PDB file of N, CA and C in Angstrom:
ATOM      1  N   UNK A   1     166.698-111.252-115.736  1.00 55.00           N
ATOM      2  CA  UNK A   1     165.347-110.831-115.455  1.00 55.00           C
ATOM      3  C   UNK A   1     164.426-111.331-116.568  1.00 55.00           C
ATOM      4  N   UNK A   2     163.299-111.926-116.185  1.00 52.00           N
ATOM      5  CA  UNK A   2     162.378-112.430-117.206  1.00 52.00           C
ATOM      6  C   UNK A   2     161.704-111.316-118.008  1.00 52.00           C
ATOM      7  N   UNK A   3     161.265-110.266-117.368  1.00 54.00           N
ATOM      8  CA  UNK A   3     160.626-109.133-118.038  1.00 54.00           C
ATOM      9  C   UNK A   3     161.344-107.870-117.623  1.00 54.00           C
ATOM     10  N   UNK A   4     162.195-107.351-118.479  1.00 56.00           N
ATOM     11  CA  UNK A   4     163.028-106.213-118.102  1.00 56.00           C
ATOM     12  C   UNK A   4     162.281-104.891-118.123  1.00 56.00           C
ATOM     13  N   UNK A   5     161.173-104.811-118.802  1.00 57.00           N
ATOM     14  CA  UNK A   5     160.498-103.519-118.916  1.00 57.00           C
ATOM     15  C   UNK A   5     159.427-103.298-117.853  1.00 57.00           C
ATOM     16  N   UNK A   6     159.217-104.252-116.987  1.00 65.00           N
ATOM     17  CA  UNK A   6     158.135-104.104-116.005  1.00 65.00           C
ATOM     18  C   UNK A   6     158.682-103.572-114.687  1.00 65.00           C
ATOM     19  N   UNK A   7     158.438-104.274-113.597  1.00 69.00           N
ATOM     20  CA  UNK A   7     158.748-103.759-112.267  1.00 69.00           C
ATOM     21  C   UNK A   7     160.229-103.800-111.906  1.00 69.00           C
ATOM     22  N   UNK A   8     161.027-104.515-112.648  1.00 78.00           N
ATOM     23  CA  UNK A   8     162.456-104.600-112.345  1.00 78.00           C
ATOM     24  C   UNK A   8     163.265-103.682-113.260  1.00 78.00           C
ATOM     25  N   UNK A   9     162.727-102.533-113.573  1.00 82.00           N
ATOM     26  CA  UNK A   9     163.401-101.599-114.465  1.00 82.00           C
ATOM     27  C   UNK A   9     164.659-101.021-113.825  1.00 82.00           C
ATOM     28  N   UNK A  10     164.706-100.955-112.500  1.00 85.00           N
ATOM     29  CA  UNK A  10     165.888-100.409-111.836  1.00 85.00           C
ATOM     30  C   UNK A  10     167.111-101.298-112.063  1.00 85.00           C
ATOM     31  N   UNK A  11     166.905-102.614-112.154  1.00 85.00           N
ATOM     32  CA  UNK A  11     168.035-103.499-112.430  1.00 85.00           C
ATOM     33  C   UNK A  11     168.567-103.267-113.840  1.00 85.00           C
ATOM     34  N   UNK A  12     167.672-103.005-114.782  1.00 84.00           N
ATOM     35  CA  UNK A  12     168.098-102.720-116.150  1.00 84.00           C
ATOM     36  C   UNK A  12     168.843-101.392-116.206  1.00 84.00           C
ATOM     37  N   UNK A  13     168.340-100.394-115.491  1.00 84.00           N
ATOM     38  CA  UNK A  13     169.025 -99.099-115.454  1.00 84.00           C
ATOM     39  C   UNK A  13     170.403 -99.242-114.826  1.00 84.00           C
ATOM     40  N   UNK A  14     170.487-100.046-113.766  1.00 84.00           N
ATOM     41  CA  UNK A  14     171.780-100.269-113.143  1.00 84.00           C
ATOM     42  C   UNK A  14     172.743-101.012-114.057  1.00 84.00           C
ATOM     43  N   UNK A  15     172.219-101.950-114.836  1.00 85.00           N
ATOM     44  CA  UNK A  15     173.066-102.698-115.757  1.00 85.00           C
ATOM     45  C   UNK A  15     173.530-101.842-116.925  1.00 85.00           C
ATOM     46  N   UNK A  16     172.621-101.058-117.483  1.00 86.00           N
ATOM     47  CA  UNK A  16     172.950-100.264-118.667  1.00 86.00           C
ATOM     48  C   UNK A  16     173.691 -98.971-118.326  1.00 86.00           C
ATOM     49  N   UNK A  17     173.314 -98.316-117.243  1.00 86.00           N
ATOM     50  CA  UNK A  17     173.878 -97.010-116.909  1.00 86.00           C
ATOM     51  C   UNK A  17     174.937 -97.065-115.819  1.00 86.00           C
ATOM     52  N   UNK A  18     175.031 -98.202-115.135  1.00 89.00           N
ATOM     53  CA  UNK A  18     176.042 -98.356-114.102  1.00 89.00           C
ATOM     54  C   UNK A  18     175.647 -97.691-112.792  1.00 89.00           C
ATOM     55  N   UNK A  19     176.643 -97.563-111.921  1.00 90.00           N
ATOM     56  CA  UNK A  19     176.421 -96.984-110.599  1.00 90.00           C
ATOM     57  C   UNK A  19     175.973 -95.529-110.695  1.00 90.00           C
ATOM     58  N   UNK A  20     176.557 -94.799-111.626  1.00 93.00           N
ATOM     59  CA  UNK A  20     176.212 -93.377-111.783  1.00 93.00           C
ATOM     60  C   UNK A  20     174.766 -93.226-112.242  1.00 93.00           C
ATOM     61  N   UNK A  21     174.318 -94.065-113.169  1.00 90.00           N
ATOM     62  CA  UNK A  21     172.940 -93.995-113.639  1.00 90.00           C
ATOM     63  C   UNK A  21     171.938 -94.375-112.572  1.00 90.00           C
ATOM     64  N   UNK A  22     172.242 -95.450-111.833  1.00 90.00           N
ATOM     65  CA  UNK A  22     171.361 -95.848-110.727  1.00 90.00           C
ATOM     66  C   UNK A  22     171.308 -94.786-109.649  1.00 90.00           C
ATOM     67  N   UNK A  23     172.477 -94.222-109.326  1.00 92.00           N
ATOM     68  CA  UNK A  23     172.521 -93.128-108.353  1.00 92.00           C
ATOM     69  C   UNK A  23     171.794 -91.898-108.857  1.00 92.00           C
ATOM     70  N   UNK A  24     171.866 -91.650-110.173  1.00 93.00           N
ATOM     71  CA  UNK A  24     171.160 -90.511-110.760  1.00 93.00           C
ATOM     72  C   UNK A  24     169.651 -90.655-110.650  1.00 93.00           C
ATOM     73  N   UNK A  25     169.146 -91.874-110.856  1.00 92.00           N
ATOM     74  CA  UNK A  25     167.709 -92.109-110.710  1.00 92.00           C
ATOM     75  C   UNK A  25     167.285 -91.865-109.264  1.00 92.00           C
ATOM     76  N   UNK A  26     168.070 -92.379-108.321  1.00 94.00           N
ATOM     77  CA  UNK A  26     167.758 -92.171-106.901  1.00 94.00           C
ATOM     78  C   UNK A  26     167.825 -90.688-106.557  1.00 94.00           C
ATOM     79  N   UNK A  27     168.807 -89.978-107.102  1.00 96.00           N
ATOM     80  CA  UNK A  27     168.928 -88.545-106.853  1.00 96.00           C
ATOM     81  C   UNK A  27     167.732 -87.773-107.404  1.00 96.00           C
ATOM     82  N   UNK A  28     167.288 -88.107-108.604  1.00 95.00           N
ATOM     83  CA  UNK A  28     166.127 -87.432-109.182  1.00 95.00           C
ATOM     84  C   UNK A  28     164.863 -87.682-108.361  1.00 95.00           C
ATOM     85  N   UNK A  29     164.692 -88.902-107.874  1.00 95.00           N
ATOM     86  CA  UNK A  29     163.536 -89.199-107.020  1.00 95.00           C
ATOM     87  C   UNK A  29     163.639 -88.414-105.713  1.00 95.00           C
ATOM     88  N   UNK A  30     164.848 -88.336-105.153  1.00 97.00           N
ATOM     89  CA  UNK A  30     165.041 -87.585-103.909  1.00 97.00           C
ATOM     90  C   UNK A  30     164.736 -86.105-104.100  1.00 97.00           C
ATOM     91  N   UNK A  31     165.140 -85.527-105.224  1.00 97.00           N
ATOM     92  CA  UNK A  31     164.846 -84.120-105.506  1.00 97.00           C
ATOM     93  C   UNK A  31     163.339 -83.906-105.646  1.00 97.00           C
ATOM     94  N   UNK A  32     162.672 -84.826-106.326  1.00 96.00           N
ATOM     95  CA  UNK A  32     161.218 -84.741-106.466  1.00 96.00           C
ATOM     96  C   UNK A  32     160.539 -84.784-105.110  1.00 96.00           C
ATOM     97  N   UNK A  33     160.955 -85.700-104.246  1.00 96.00           N
ATOM     98  CA  UNK A  33     160.356 -85.805-102.918  1.00 96.00           C
ATOM     99  C   UNK A  33     160.672 -84.583-102.063  1.00 96.00           C
ATOM    100  N   UNK A  34     161.870 -84.054-102.175  1.00 97.00           N
ATOM    101  CA  UNK A  34     162.248 -82.861-101.411  1.00 97.00           C
ATOM    102  C   UNK A  34     161.392 -81.665-101.818  1.00 97.00           C
ATOM    103  N   UNK A  35     161.208 -81.496-103.137  1.00 96.00           N
ATOM    104  CA  UNK A  35     160.366 -80.388-103.610  1.00 96.00           C
ATOM    105  C   UNK A  35     158.916 -80.563-103.163  1.00 96.00           C
ATOM    106  N   UNK A  36     158.430 -81.805-103.185  1.00 96.00           N
ATOM    107  CA  UNK A  36     157.057 -82.060-102.741  1.00 96.00           C
ATOM    108  C   UNK A  36     156.915 -81.780-101.243  1.00 96.00           C
ATOM    109  N   UNK A  37     157.937 -82.103-100.465  1.00 96.00           N
ATOM    110  CA  UNK A  37     157.895 -81.773 -99.032  1.00 96.00           C
ATOM    111  C   UNK A  37     157.883 -80.261 -98.804  1.00 96.00           C
ATOM    112  N   UNK A  38     158.613 -79.527 -99.615  1.00 95.00           N
ATOM    113  CA  UNK A  38     158.579 -78.063 -99.505  1.00 95.00           C
ATOM    114  C   UNK A  38     157.189 -77.523 -99.824  1.00 95.00           C
ATOM    115  N   UNK A  39     156.527 -78.118-100.809  1.00 95.00           N
ATOM    116  CA  UNK A  39     155.163 -77.704-101.144  1.00 95.00           C
ATOM    117  C   UNK A  39     154.233 -78.018 -99.977  1.00 95.00           C
ATOM    118  N   UNK A  40     154.393 -79.200 -99.378  1.00 94.00           N
ATOM    119  CA  UNK A  40     153.546 -79.571 -98.238  1.00 94.00           C
ATOM    120  C   UNK A  40     153.768 -78.644 -97.058  1.00 94.00           C
ATOM    121  N   UNK A  41     155.022 -78.278 -96.815  1.00 94.00           N
ATOM    122  CA  UNK A  41     155.330 -77.423 -95.667  1.00 94.00           C
ATOM    123  C   UNK A  41     154.786 -76.013 -95.850  1.00 94.00           C
ATOM    124  N   UNK A  42     154.752 -75.523 -97.070  1.00 92.00           N
ATOM    125  CA  UNK A  42     154.327 -74.144 -97.297  1.00 92.00           C
ATOM    126  C   UNK A  42     152.870 -74.027 -97.751  1.00 92.00           C
ATOM    127  N   UNK A  43     152.106 -75.097 -97.653  1.00 91.00           N
ATOM    128  CA  UNK A  43     150.696 -75.046 -98.053  1.00 91.00           C
ATOM    129  C   UNK A  43     149.922 -74.110 -97.130  1.00 91.00           C
ATOM    130  N   UNK A  44     148.859 -73.528 -97.659  1.00 88.00           N
ATOM    131  CA  UNK A  44     148.122 -72.515 -96.910  1.00 88.00           C
ATOM    132  C   UNK A  44     147.097 -73.089 -95.945  1.00 88.00           C
ATOM    133  N   UNK A  45     146.587 -74.294 -96.195  1.00 91.00           N
ATOM    134  CA  UNK A  45     145.595 -74.874 -95.295  1.00 91.00           C
ATOM    135  C   UNK A  45     145.951 -76.322 -94.968  1.00 91.00           C
ATOM    136  N   UNK A  46     145.299 -76.851 -93.959  1.00 94.00           N
ATOM    137  CA  UNK A  46     145.609 -78.193 -93.457  1.00 94.00           C
ATOM    138  C   UNK A  46     145.298 -79.265 -94.494  1.00 94.00           C
ATOM    139  N   UNK A  47     144.210 -79.111 -95.221  1.00 94.00           N
ATOM    140  CA  UNK A  47     143.828 -80.103 -96.231  1.00 94.00           C
ATOM    141  C   UNK A  47     144.906 -80.230 -97.301  1.00 94.00           C
ATOM    142  N   UNK A  48     145.406 -79.114 -97.784  1.00 93.00           N
ATOM    143  CA  UNK A  48     146.469 -79.143 -98.794  1.00 93.00           C
ATOM    144  C   UNK A  48     147.741 -79.769 -98.256  1.00 93.00           C
ATOM    145  N   UNK A  49     148.053 -79.490 -96.992  1.00 95.00           N
ATOM    146  CA  UNK A  49     149.229 -80.074 -96.372  1.00 95.00           C
ATOM    147  C   UNK A  49     149.106 -81.589 -96.286  1.00 95.00           C
ATOM    148  N   UNK A  50     147.935 -82.068 -95.903  1.00 96.00           N
ATOM    149  CA  UNK A  50     147.720 -83.517 -95.785  1.00 96.00           C
ATOM    150  C   UNK A  50     147.773 -84.181 -97.153  1.00 96.00           C
ATOM    151  N   UNK A  51     147.191 -83.572 -98.166  1.00 96.00           N
ATOM    152  CA  UNK A  51     147.233 -84.131 -99.522  1.00 96.00           C
ATOM    153  C   UNK A  51     148.671 -84.210-100.013  1.00 96.00           C
ATOM    154  N   UNK A  52     149.426 -83.131 -99.870  1.00 95.00           N
ATOM    155  CA  UNK A  52     150.812 -83.112-100.342  1.00 95.00           C
ATOM    156  C   UNK A  52     151.684 -84.103 -99.571  1.00 95.00           C
ATOM    157  N   UNK A  53     151.498 -84.180 -98.264  1.00 96.00           N
ATOM    158  CA  UNK A  53     152.274 -85.138 -97.462  1.00 96.00           C
ATOM    159  C   UNK A  53     151.913 -86.576 -97.829  1.00 96.00           C
ATOM    160  N   UNK A  54     150.664 -86.823 -98.129  1.00 97.00           N
ATOM    161  CA  UNK A  54     150.251 -88.158 -98.570  1.00 97.00           C
ATOM    162  C   UNK A  54     150.878 -88.542 -99.895  1.00 97.00           C
ATOM    163  N   UNK A  55     150.967 -87.593-100.805  1.00 96.00           N
ATOM    164  CA  UNK A  55     151.608 -87.859-102.094  1.00 96.00           C
ATOM    165  C   UNK A  55     153.089 -88.157-101.890  1.00 96.00           C
ATOM    166  N   UNK A  56     153.734 -87.407-101.011  1.00 97.00           N
ATOM    167  CA  UNK A  56     155.153 -87.655-100.714  1.00 97.00           C
ATOM    168  C   UNK A  56     155.326 -89.054-100.140  1.00 97.00           C
ATOM    169  N   UNK A  57     154.487 -89.423 -99.178  1.00 97.00           N
ATOM    170  CA  UNK A  57     154.587 -90.746 -98.566  1.00 97.00           C
ATOM    171  C   UNK A  57     154.349 -91.852 -99.590  1.00 97.00           C
ATOM    172  N   UNK A  58     153.381 -91.654-100.458  1.00 96.00           N
ATOM    173  CA  UNK A  58     153.058 -92.643-101.487  1.00 96.00           C
ATOM    174  C   UNK A  58     154.227 -92.838-102.451  1.00 96.00           C
ATOM    175  N   UNK A  59     154.757 -91.747-102.997  1.00 96.00           N
ATOM    176  CA  UNK A  59     155.866 -91.857-103.942  1.00 96.00           C
ATOM    177  C   UNK A  59     157.133 -92.379-103.267  1.00 96.00           C
ATOM    178  N   UNK A  60     157.379 -91.976-102.020  1.00 96.00           N
ATOM    179  CA  UNK A  60     158.563 -92.456-101.300  1.00 96.00           C
ATOM    180  C   UNK A  60     158.453 -93.955-101.041  1.00 96.00           C
ATOM    181  N   UNK A  61     157.276 -94.420-100.623  1.00 95.00           N
ATOM    182  CA  UNK A  61     157.106 -95.851-100.373  1.00 95.00           C
ATOM    183  C   UNK A  61     157.273 -96.658-101.653  1.00 95.00           C
ATOM    184  N   UNK A  62     156.657 -96.197-102.749  1.00 93.00           N
ATOM    185  CA  UNK A  62     156.783 -96.910-104.018  1.00 93.00           C
ATOM    186  C   UNK A  62     158.241 -96.982-104.453  1.00 93.00           C
ATOM    187  N   UNK A  63     158.956 -95.885-104.337  1.00 93.00           N
ATOM    188  CA  UNK A  63     160.356 -95.861-104.751  1.00 93.00           C
ATOM    189  C   UNK A  63     161.199 -96.780-103.880  1.00 93.00           C
ATOM    190  N   UNK A  64     161.012 -96.693-102.564  1.00 94.00           N
ATOM    191  CA  UNK A  64     161.783 -97.526-101.644  1.00 94.00           C
ATOM    192  C   UNK A  64     161.500 -99.005-101.871  1.00 94.00           C
ATOM    193  N   UNK A  65     160.245 -99.354-102.021  1.00 93.00           N
ATOM    194  CA  UNK A  65     159.870-100.753-102.229  1.00 93.00           C
ATOM    195  C   UNK A  65     160.414-101.283-103.548  1.00 93.00           C
ATOM    196  N   UNK A  66     160.286-100.520-104.620  1.00 90.00           N
ATOM    197  CA  UNK A  66     160.743-100.990-105.924  1.00 90.00           C
ATOM    198  C   UNK A  66     162.250-101.145-105.966  1.00 90.00           C
ATOM    199  N   UNK A  67     162.974-100.157-105.498  1.00 90.00           N
ATOM    200  CA  UNK A  67     164.432-100.249-105.508  1.00 90.00           C
ATOM    201  C   UNK A  67     164.892-101.340-104.546  1.00 90.00           C
ATOM    202  N   UNK A  68     164.218-101.474-103.410  1.00 91.00           N
ATOM    203  CA  UNK A  68     164.556-102.522-102.458  1.00 91.00           C
ATOM    204  C   UNK A  68     164.326-103.913-103.020  1.00 91.00           C
ATOM    205  N   UNK A  69     163.235-104.116-103.750  1.00 88.00           N
ATOM    206  CA  UNK A  69     162.998-105.441-104.304  1.00 88.00           C
ATOM    207  C   UNK A  69     163.933-105.720-105.471  1.00 88.00           C
ATOM    208  N   UNK A  70     164.359-104.692-106.192  1.00 85.00           N
ATOM    209  CA  UNK A  70     165.345-104.900-107.252  1.00 85.00           C
ATOM    210  C   UNK A  70     166.710-105.262-106.671  1.00 85.00           C
ATOM    211  N   UNK A  71     167.022-104.741-105.487  1.00 86.00           N
ATOM    212  CA  UNK A  71     168.298-105.055-104.828  1.00 86.00           C
ATOM    213  C   UNK A  71     168.231-106.337-104.013  1.00 86.00           C
ATOM    214  N   UNK A  72     167.029-106.865-103.803  1.00 86.00           N
ATOM    215  CA  UNK A  72     166.871-108.114-103.078  1.00 86.00           C
ATOM    216  C   UNK A  72     166.715-107.957-101.577  1.00 86.00           C
ATOM    217  N   UNK A  73     166.479-106.742-101.094  1.00 90.00           N
ATOM    218  CA  UNK A  73     166.324-106.534 -99.653  1.00 90.00           C
ATOM    219  C   UNK A  73     164.864-106.374 -99.243  1.00 90.00           C
ATOM    220  N   UNK A  74     163.961-106.331-100.200  1.00 88.00           N
ATOM    221  CA  UNK A  74     162.523-106.224 -99.925  1.00 88.00           C
ATOM    222  C   UNK A  74     161.820-107.339-100.697  1.00 88.00           C
ATOM    223  N   UNK A  75     160.657-107.774-100.230  1.00 88.00           N
ATOM    224  CA  UNK A  75     159.933-108.820-100.965  1.00 88.00           C
ATOM    225  C   UNK A  75     159.378-108.286-102.286  1.00 88.00           C
ATOM    226  N   UNK A  76     159.298-109.168-103.263  1.00 84.00           N
ATOM    227  CA  UNK A  76     158.774-108.783-104.575  1.00 84.00           C
ATOM    228  C   UNK A  76     157.273-108.571-104.454  1.00 84.00           C
ATOM    229  N   UNK A  77     156.843-107.341-104.708  1.00 83.00           N
ATOM    230  CA  UNK A  77     155.438-106.983-104.528  1.00 83.00           C
ATOM    231  C   UNK A  77     154.784-106.487-105.815  1.00 83.00           C
ATOM    232  N   UNK A  78     155.542-106.267-106.861  1.00 81.00           N
ATOM    233  CA  UNK A  78     154.958-105.798-108.106  1.00 81.00           C
ATOM    234  C   UNK A  78     154.607-104.332-108.107  1.00 81.00           C
ATOM    235  N   UNK A  79     155.312-103.529-107.310  1.00 86.00           N
ATOM    236  CA  UNK A  79     155.052-102.093-107.243  1.00 86.00           C
ATOM    237  C   UNK A  79     155.968-101.393-108.240  1.00 86.00           C
ATOM    238  N   UNK A  80     155.427-100.543-109.120  1.00 87.00           N
ATOM    239  CA  UNK A  80     156.271 -99.889-110.130  1.00 87.00           C
ATOM    240  C   UNK A  80     157.100 -98.749-109.546  1.00 87.00           C
ATOM    241  N   UNK A  81     158.206 -98.458-110.207  1.00 88.00           N
ATOM    242  CA  UNK A  81     159.044 -97.321-109.840  1.00 88.00           C
ATOM    243  C   UNK A  81     158.433 -96.075-110.470  1.00 88.00           C
ATOM    244  N   UNK A  82     158.059 -95.069-109.667  1.00 90.00           N
ATOM    245  CA  UNK A  82     157.372 -93.899-110.221  1.00 90.00           C
ATOM    246  C   UNK A  82     158.171 -93.212-111.331  1.00 90.00           C
ATOM    247  N   UNK A  83     157.498 -92.938-112.432  1.00 88.00           N
ATOM    248  CA  UNK A  83     158.023 -92.225-113.599  1.00 88.00           C
ATOM    249  C   UNK A  83     159.085 -92.992-114.364  1.00 88.00           C
ATOM    250  N   UNK A  84     159.367 -94.233-114.000  1.00 86.00           N
ATOM    251  CA  UNK A  84     160.386 -95.013-114.698  1.00 86.00           C
ATOM    252  C   UNK A  84     159.803 -96.311-115.244  1.00 86.00           C
ATOM    253  N   UNK A  85     159.008 -97.019-114.442  1.00 83.00           N
ATOM    254  CA  UNK A  85     158.481 -98.324-114.847  1.00 83.00           C
ATOM    255  C   UNK A  85     157.453 -98.172-115.955  1.00 83.00           C
ATOM    256  N   UNK A  86     157.348 -99.230-116.743  1.00 78.00           N
ATOM    257  CA  UNK A  86     156.377 -99.303-117.817  1.00 78.00           C
ATOM    258  C   UNK A  86     154.997 -99.565-117.230  1.00 78.00           C
ATOM    259  N   UNK A  87     154.012 -98.851-117.683  1.00 75.00           N
ATOM    260  CA  UNK A  87     152.642 -99.079-117.225  1.00 75.00           C
ATOM    261  C   UNK A  87     151.833 -97.810-117.308  1.00 75.00           C
ATOM    262  N   UNK A  88     150.737 -97.871-118.013  1.00 82.00           N
ATOM    263  CA  UNK A  88     149.940 -96.675-118.232  1.00 82.00           C
ATOM    264  C   UNK A  88     149.205 -96.176-117.011  1.00 82.00           C
ATOM    265  N   UNK A  89     148.613 -97.081-116.241  1.00 89.00           N
ATOM    266  CA  UNK A  89     147.822 -96.669-115.091  1.00 89.00           C
ATOM    267  C   UNK A  89     148.694 -96.069-113.994  1.00 89.00           C
ATOM    268  N   UNK A  90     149.806 -96.714-113.702  1.00 88.00           N
ATOM    269  CA  UNK A  90     150.707 -96.201-112.664  1.00 88.00           C
ATOM    270  C   UNK A  90     151.303 -94.853-113.081  1.00 88.00           C
ATOM    271  N   UNK A  91     151.652 -94.730-114.339  1.00 90.00           N
ATOM    272  CA  UNK A  91     152.221 -93.472-114.824  1.00 90.00           C
ATOM    273  C   UNK A  91     151.181 -92.359-114.761  1.00 90.00           C
ATOM    274  N   UNK A  92     149.944 -92.670-115.147  1.00 93.00           N
ATOM    275  CA  UNK A  92     148.878 -91.670-115.094  1.00 93.00           C
ATOM    276  C   UNK A  92     148.606 -91.234-113.659  1.00 93.00           C
ATOM    277  N   UNK A  93     148.587 -92.171-112.725  1.00 93.00           N
ATOM    278  CA  UNK A  93     148.366 -91.830-111.323  1.00 93.00           C
ATOM    279  C   UNK A  93     149.507 -90.959-110.786  1.00 93.00           C
ATOM    280  N   UNK A  94     150.735 -91.255-111.185  1.00 93.00           N
ATOM    281  CA  UNK A  94     151.872 -90.442-110.744  1.00 93.00           C
ATOM    282  C   UNK A  94     151.773 -89.022-111.298  1.00 93.00           C
ATOM    283  N   UNK A  95     151.383 -88.884-112.548  1.00 93.00           N
ATOM    284  CA  UNK A  95     151.262 -87.545-113.127  1.00 93.00           C
ATOM    285  C   UNK A  95     150.093 -86.771-112.515  1.00 93.00           C
ATOM    286  N   UNK A  96     149.026 -87.474-112.157  1.00 95.00           N
ATOM    287  CA  UNK A  96     147.921 -86.802-111.454  1.00 95.00           C
ATOM    288  C   UNK A  96     148.395 -86.289-110.103  1.00 95.00           C
ATOM    289  N   UNK A  97     149.223 -87.092-109.418  1.00 96.00           N
ATOM    290  CA  UNK A  97     149.773 -86.662-108.123  1.00 96.00           C
ATOM    291  C   UNK A  97     150.630 -85.412-108.286  1.00 96.00           C
ATOM    292  N   UNK A  98     151.442 -85.357-109.332  1.00 96.00           N
ATOM    293  CA  UNK A  98     152.268 -84.168-109.579  1.00 96.00           C
ATOM    294  C   UNK A  98     151.369 -82.978-109.909  1.00 96.00           C
ATOM    295  N   UNK A  99     150.295 -83.223-110.634  1.00 96.00           N
ATOM    296  CA  UNK A  99     149.345 -82.152-110.915  1.00 96.00           C
ATOM    297  C   UNK A  99     148.700 -81.605-109.645  1.00 96.00           C
ATOM    298  N   UNK A 100     148.366 -82.486-108.710  1.00 95.00           N
ATOM    299  CA  UNK A 100     147.826 -82.028-107.424  1.00 95.00           C
ATOM    300  C   UNK A 100     148.854 -81.194-106.668  1.00 95.00           C
ATOM    301  N   UNK A 101     150.104 -81.626-106.668  1.00 95.00           N
ATOM    302  CA  UNK A 101     151.154 -80.840-106.011  1.00 95.00           C
ATOM    303  C   UNK A 101     151.298 -79.461-106.651  1.00 95.00           C
ATOM    304  N   UNK A 102     151.249 -79.410-107.963  1.00 94.00           N
ATOM    305  CA  UNK A 102     151.354 -78.120-108.651  1.00 94.00           C
ATOM    306  C   UNK A 102     150.154 -77.229-108.346  1.00 94.00           C
ATOM    307  N   UNK A 103     148.984 -77.842-108.223  1.00 93.00           N
ATOM    308  CA  UNK A 103     147.787 -77.072-107.871  1.00 93.00           C
ATOM    309  C   UNK A 103     147.917 -76.480-106.470  1.00 93.00           C
ATOM    310  N   UNK A 104     148.444 -77.268-105.542  1.00 93.00           N
ATOM    311  CA  UNK A 104     148.649 -76.764-104.174  1.00 93.00           C
ATOM    312  C   UNK A 104     149.658 -75.628-104.189  1.00 93.00           C
ATOM    313  N   UNK A 105     150.709 -75.768-104.977  1.00 92.00           N
ATOM    314  CA  UNK A 105     151.730 -74.714-105.048  1.00 92.00           C
ATOM    315  C   UNK A 105     151.166 -73.441-105.677  1.00 92.00           C
ATOM    316  N   UNK A 106     150.379 -73.599-106.738  1.00 91.00           N
ATOM    317  CA  UNK A 106     149.776 -72.420-107.386  1.00 91.00           C
ATOM    318  C   UNK A 106     148.787 -71.724-106.461  1.00 91.00           C
ATOM    319  N   UNK A 107     148.041 -72.501-105.690  1.00 83.00           N
ATOM    320  CA  UNK A 107     147.090 -71.929-104.743  1.00 83.00           C
ATOM    321  C   UNK A 107     147.824 -71.069-103.705  1.00 83.00           C
ATOM    322  N   UNK A 108     149.006 -71.527-103.315  1.00 68.00           N
ATOM    323  CA  UNK A 108     149.801 -70.773-102.339  1.00 68.00           C
ATOM    324  C   UNK A 108     150.277 -69.460-102.936  1.00 68.00           C
ATOM    325  N   UNK A 109     150.752 -69.479-104.169  1.00 66.00           N
ATOM    326  CA  UNK A 109     151.272 -68.264-104.780  1.00 66.00           C
ATOM    327  C   UNK A 109     150.150 -67.282-105.127  1.00 66.00           C
ATOM    328  N   UNK A 110     148.961 -67.768-105.438  1.00 69.00           N
ATOM    329  CA  UNK A 110     147.866 -66.871-105.748  1.00 69.00           C
ATOM    330  C   UNK A 110     147.306 -66.193-104.499  1.00 69.00           C
ATOM    331  N   UNK A 111     147.332 -66.912-103.355  1.00 63.00           N
ATOM    332  CA  UNK A 111     146.759 -66.334-102.144  1.00 63.00           C
ATOM    333  C   UNK A 111     147.760 -65.447-101.387  1.00 63.00           C
ATOM    334  N   UNK A 112     149.026 -65.537-101.739  1.00 59.00           N
ATOM    335  CA  UNK A 112     150.040 -64.742-101.029  1.00 59.00           C
ATOM    336  C   UNK A 112     150.141 -63.341-101.546  1.00 59.00           C
TER     337      UNK A 112
END
């Protein structure tokens, strides 16, 4: 890989951590998406549900595309792996998305 710290970070994780490490990254992303889907399902209003579902779709697409392009089954598009790839803007956007999910979850617990 020409630049190991950019969009092909999954190949580096697979090389350094092996099958268990690569599977662990996929498992952590799956747990994050599952929890976000639970937040979307239990939201109190339609707007919150749409926001949470959009965040899930966005993070799922980014993860699928990045891992797919690292494995060679998807075209190289330059999409970062959420919470793993190097990049300030993408990381900040991902953390803002998690903050929105937490806000939706807190809104549910306060109104219940």
